[in-house]
mmCIF file of C-alpha atoms in Angstrom:
data_model
loop_
_atom_site.group_PDB
_atom_site.id
_atom_site.type_symbol
_atom_site.label_atom_id
_atom_site.label_comp_id
_atom_site.label_asym_id
_atom_site.label_seq_id
_atom_site.Cartn_x
_atom_site.Cartn_y
_atom_site.Cartn_z
ATOM 1 C CA MET M 294 45.437 188.878 218.915
ATOM 2 C CA ALA M 295 43.363 189.175 215.750
ATOM 3 C CA LYS M 296 39.662 188.445 215.972
ATOM 4 C CA LYS M 297 38.116 185.975 213.591
ATOM 5 C CA ASN M 298 35.553 187.515 211.281
ATOM 6 C CA LYS M 299 32.336 185.691 212.149
ATOM 7 C CA GLY M 300 30.800 186.606 208.806
ATOM 8 C CA ALA M 301 33.730 185.328 206.747
ATOM 9 C CA SER M 302 33.032 182.192 204.780
ATOM 10 C CA LYS M 303 35.384 179.243 204.882
ATOM 11 C CA ILE M 304 37.518 178.954 201.764
ATOM 12 C CA SER M 305 37.068 175.611 200.057
ATOM 13 C CA PRO M 306 40.267 173.627 199.452
ATOM 14 C CA LEU M 307 38.718 172.154 196.276
ATOM 15 C CA PHE M 308 40.158 174.749 193.890
ATOM 16 C CA THR M 309 39.941 172.530 190.829
ATOM 17 C CA TYR M 310 36.230 171.967 191.387
ATOM 18 C CA ASP M 311 35.197 175.423 192.570
ATOM 19 C CA LYS M 312 37.268 177.379 190.029
ATOM 20 C CA PRO M 313 38.159 175.005 187.181
ATOM 21 C CA LYS M 314 39.407 177.806 184.909
ATOM 22 C CA SER M 315 41.741 179.371 187.469
ATOM 23 C CA ILE M 316 45.516 179.368 187.164
ATOM 24 C CA ILE M 317 45.877 177.085 190.188
ATOM 25 C CA SER M 318 43.470 174.576 188.612
ATOM 26 C CA GLU M 319 45.587 174.615 185.471
ATOM 27 C CA LYS M 320 48.678 173.911 187.589
ATOM 28 C CA PHE M 321 46.954 170.859 189.103
ATOM 29 C CA ARG M 322 46.053 169.641 185.600
ATOM 30 C CA GLY M 323 49.735 170.067 184.754
ATOM 31 C CA ILE M 324 50.652 167.843 187.696
ATOM 32 C CA ARG M 325 48.136 165.266 186.446
ATOM 33 C CA SER M 326 49.731 165.374 182.982
ATOM 34 C CA ASN M 327 53.194 164.973 184.458
ATOM 35 C CA ILE M 328 52.037 161.922 186.411
ATOM 36 C CA MET M 329 50.385 160.427 183.331
ATOM 37 C CA PHE M 330 53.473 160.782 181.159
ATOM 38 C CA SER M 331 56.192 160.176 183.740
ATOM 39 C CA ASN M 332 56.485 156.469 182.968
ATOM 40 C CA ALA M 333 56.852 155.564 179.311
ATOM 41 C CA ASP M 334 56.709 151.808 179.939
ATOM 42 C CA LYS M 335 53.489 151.529 181.937
ATOM 43 C CA GLU M 336 50.571 153.808 182.722
ATOM 44 C CA ILE M 337 50.561 154.921 186.344
ATOM 45 C CA SER M 338 47.263 153.917 187.940
ATOM 46 C CA SER M 339 47.994 154.758 191.567
ATOM 47 C CA ILE M 340 50.142 157.118 193.551
ATOM 48 C CA LEU M 341 50.762 157.882 197.173
ATOM 49 C CA ILE M 342 51.061 161.445 198.352
ATOM 50 C CA THR M 343 53.002 162.276 201.486
ATOM 51 C CA SER M 344 54.860 165.206 202.954
ATOM 52 C CA GLU M 345 57.981 165.955 204.897
ATOM 53 C CA LYS M 346 56.066 167.496 207.813
ATOM 54 C CA ALA M 347 52.498 167.881 209.022
ATOM 55 C CA SER M 348 50.374 170.763 207.701
ATOM 56 C CA SER M 349 52.234 170.972 204.385
ATOM 57 C CA GLY M 350 49.075 170.767 202.270
ATOM 58 C CA LYS M 351 49.343 167.153 201.103
ATOM 59 C CA SER M 352 45.665 166.392 201.690
ATOM 60 C CA THR M 353 44.562 169.465 199.726
ATOM 61 C CA ILE M 354 46.964 168.524 196.941
ATOM 62 C CA SER M 355 45.715 164.913 196.996
ATOM 63 C CA ALA M 356 42.102 166.062 196.694
ATOM 64 C CA ASN M 357 42.795 168.452 193.831
ATOM 65 C CA ILE M 358 44.877 165.984 191.828
ATOM 66 C CA ALA M 359 42.088 163.430 192.289
ATOM 67 C CA ILE M 360 39.528 165.958 191.049
ATOM 68 C CA THR M 361 41.550 166.591 187.879
ATOM 69 C CA TYR M 362 41.602 162.854 187.149
ATOM 70 C CA ALA M 363 37.847 162.614 187.768
ATOM 71 C CA GLN M 364 37.210 165.632 185.533
ATOM 72 C CA ALA M 365 39.204 163.913 182.778
ATOM 73 C CA GLY M 366 36.827 160.932 182.951
ATOM 74 C CA TYR M 367 38.913 158.592 185.105
ATOM 75 C CA ARG M 368 37.014 156.683 187.785
ATOM 76 C CA THR M 369 39.053 157.909 190.743
ATOM 77 C CA LEU M 370 39.384 156.917 194.402
ATOM 78 C CA ILE M 371 41.125 158.767 197.213
ATOM 79 C CA ILE M 372 42.094 156.544 200.116
ATOM 80 C CA ASP M 373 42.637 158.511 203.318
ATOM 81 C CA GLY M 374 45.550 156.422 204.524
ATOM 82 C CA ASP M 375 46.300 158.696 207.457
ATOM 83 C CA MET M 376 44.453 156.687 210.076
ATOM 84 C CA ARG M 377 45.840 158.823 212.905
ATOM 85 C CA ARG M 378 44.951 162.278 211.576
ATOM 86 C CA ALA M 379 42.332 161.819 208.889
ATOM 87 C CA THR M 380 41.474 164.774 206.664
ATOM 88 C CA GLN M 381 39.688 163.766 203.468
ATOM 89 C CA HIS M 382 36.283 163.416 205.139
ATOM 90 C CA TYR M 383 36.560 167.089 206.164
ATOM 91 C CA VAL M 384 37.683 168.157 202.695
ATOM 92 C CA PHE M 385 34.693 166.476 201.030
ATOM 93 C CA ASN M 386 32.228 166.919 203.928
ATOM 94 C CA LEU M 387 31.725 163.171 204.482
ATOM 95 C CA THR M 388 31.173 160.973 207.510
ATOM 96 C CA ASN M 389 34.098 158.979 208.876
ATOM 97 C CA ASN M 390 32.372 156.442 211.099
ATOM 98 C CA SER M 391 33.215 153.668 208.647
ATOM 99 C CA GLY M 392 36.282 153.492 206.417
ATOM 100 C CA LEU M 393 39.667 151.931 205.704
ATOM 101 C CA SER M 394 40.366 150.715 209.237
ATOM 102 C CA ASN M 395 36.965 148.974 209.394
ATOM 103 C CA LEU M 396 37.443 147.371 205.974
ATOM 104 C CA ILE M 397 40.853 145.948 206.817
ATOM 105 C CA ILE M 398 39.614 144.280 210.007
ATOM 106 C CA GLY M 399 36.413 143.069 208.352
ATOM 107 C CA LYS M 400 33.972 145.179 210.394
ATOM 108 C CA THR M 401 32.238 146.864 207.449
ATOM 109 C CA LEU M 402 31.434 146.351 203.797
ATOM 110 C CA GLU M 403 33.068 148.174 200.911
ATOM 111 C CA ILE M 404 29.712 149.708 199.950
ATOM 112 C CA ASP M 405 29.485 151.349 203.408
ATOM 113 C CA ALA M 406 33.114 152.460 203.636
ATOM 114 C CA ILE M 407 33.567 154.055 200.205
ATOM 115 C CA LYS M 408 31.640 157.287 199.852
ATOM 116 C CA GLU M 409 30.540 159.008 196.672
ATOM 117 C CA THR M 410 31.389 162.687 196.474
ATOM 118 C CA HIS M 411 29.476 165.478 194.786
ATOM 119 C CA ILE M 412 32.063 165.271 191.995
ATOM 120 C CA GLU M 413 31.363 162.877 189.144
ATOM 121 C CA ASN M 414 33.828 159.926 188.937
ATOM 122 C CA LEU M 415 35.306 160.621 192.394
ATOM 123 C CA ASP M 416 34.883 158.447 195.484
ATOM 124 C CA VAL M 417 36.614 158.625 198.869
ATOM 125 C CA LEU M 418 37.568 155.769 201.156
ATOM 126 C CA THR M 419 37.756 157.611 204.463
ATOM 127 C CA SER M 420 40.173 156.396 207.119
ATOM 128 C CA GLY M 421 37.518 155.197 209.541
ATOM 129 C CA PRO M 422 37.910 155.151 213.330
ATOM 130 C CA VAL M 423 41.465 155.450 214.647
ATOM 131 C CA PRO M 424 42.748 151.906 215.263
ATOM 132 C CA PRO M 425 45.238 151.104 218.023
ATOM 133 C CA ASN M 426 47.765 149.871 215.437
ATOM 134 C CA PRO M 427 47.576 151.713 212.066
ATOM 135 C CA SER M 428 51.037 150.626 210.874
ATOM 136 C CA GLU M 429 50.265 146.980 211.536
ATOM 137 C CA LEU M 430 46.996 147.174 209.577
ATOM 138 C CA ILE M 431 48.820 148.487 206.497
ATOM 139 C CA THR M 432 51.126 145.456 206.414
ATOM 140 C CA THR M 433 48.344 142.873 206.525
ATOM 141 C CA ARG M 434 47.403 140.538 203.709
ATOM 142 C CA LYS M 435 43.850 141.900 203.984
ATOM 143 C CA PHE M 436 45.008 145.418 203.109
ATOM 144 C CA ARG M 437 47.033 144.171 200.148
ATOM 145 C CA GLU M 438 44.030 142.184 198.873
ATOM 146 C CA LEU M 439 41.719 145.172 199.398
ATOM 147 C CA TYR M 440 44.067 147.428 197.444
ATOM 148 C CA GLN M 441 44.334 144.908 194.585
ATOM 149 C CA LYS M 442 40.532 144.628 194.417
ATOM 150 C CA LEU M 443 40.095 148.418 194.385
ATOM 151 C CA ALA M 444 42.719 148.696 191.641
ATOM 152 C CA THR M 445 40.444 146.623 189.395
ATOM 153 C CA GLU M 446 37.433 148.840 190.180
ATOM 154 C CA TYR M 447 39.049 152.265 189.683
ATOM 155 C CA ASP M 448 41.126 153.817 186.914
ATOM 156 C CA PHE M 449 43.229 155.852 189.339
ATOM 157 C CA ILE M 450 43.851 155.634 193.090
ATOM 158 C CA ILE M 451 45.505 158.225 195.324
ATOM 159 C CA ILE M 452 46.558 157.293 198.853
ATOM 160 C CA ASP M 453 46.884 160.311 201.151
ATOM 161 C CA THR M 454 49.425 159.166 203.760
ATOM 162 C CA PRO M 455 50.871 160.616 206.975
ATOM 163 C CA PRO M 456 54.081 162.678 206.772
ATOM 164 C CA VAL M 457 57.260 160.633 206.390
ATOM 165 C CA ASN M 458 59.029 162.159 209.384
ATOM 166 C CA THR M 459 56.378 161.229 211.959
ATOM 167 C CA VAL M 460 55.444 157.567 211.412
ATOM 168 C CA THR M 461 56.390 154.701 209.083
ATOM 169 C CA ASP M 462 53.015 154.479 207.322
ATOM 170 C CA ALA M 463 54.081 156.165 204.067
ATOM 171 C CA GLN M 464 57.005 153.762 203.710
ATOM 172 C CA LEU M 465 54.671 150.824 204.336
ATOM 173 C CA TYR M 466 52.174 152.025 201.709
ATOM 174 C CA ALA M 467 55.123 152.435 199.320
ATOM 175 C CA GLN M 468 55.623 148.660 199.436
ATOM 176 C CA ILE M 469 52.356 148.400 197.492
ATOM 177 C CA VAL M 470 52.152 151.701 195.601
ATOM 178 C CA ARG M 471 55.493 152.428 193.962
ATOM 179 C CA ASP M 472 54.896 155.959 192.692
ATOM 180 C CA CYS M 473 54.998 158.850 195.138
ATOM 181 C CA ILE M 474 54.676 162.616 195.364
ATOM 182 C CA LEU M 475 56.482 164.263 198.278
ATOM 183 C CA VAL M 476 54.925 167.598 199.235
ATOM 184 C CA ILE M 477 57.309 170.114 200.765
ATOM 185 C CA ASP M 478 56.140 173.381 202.294
ATOM 186 C CA SER M 479 58.778 175.824 201.080
ATOM 187 C CA GLU M 480 57.988 178.275 203.876
ATOM 188 C CA LYS M 481 58.360 175.711 206.665
ATOM 189 C CA SER M 482 61.104 173.541 205.190
ATOM 190 C CA ASP M 483 64.664 173.704 206.504
ATOM 191 C CA LYS M 484 66.779 175.378 203.843
ATOM 192 C CA LYS M 485 69.993 173.527 204.656
#
């Protein structure tokens, strides 16, 4: 068993912020451009990002795409829609005691649930405490109204959802947000 190097620093998943001139950052800007120009009829202002399986990198990809939008001057919001296994508060080093679940049930204010990040133009709506019924919260009128309100306040919204093969949440979010990126881990994916 390999020993963990106690002196090793943790690698930040925010490539596009930490190394904006790197090749990987350029690839994320390419993804942003593809999203922007993928619909000739109407500008895409929100997208959900999901994956086939857990641990495929969807939350890291969500964060980096959001950063590229923020860097381009778009007022951007990431919603951590994975209320069972939240990640974005770790990625951006934020608290998660108040967030999406609290907002939907009316137990907090938007100003307390949405957190500013250290990146200009980028805010995060963390998932909040794990509710007993995440799927049911997504289908409520309150969530739909919250999303519509946020869509008027932000230029671009990304919803980081749970994997599609574990729970129905991504499909439920897709009833509101029509555009989707499916992240597939080529090393873990079945090659059938």
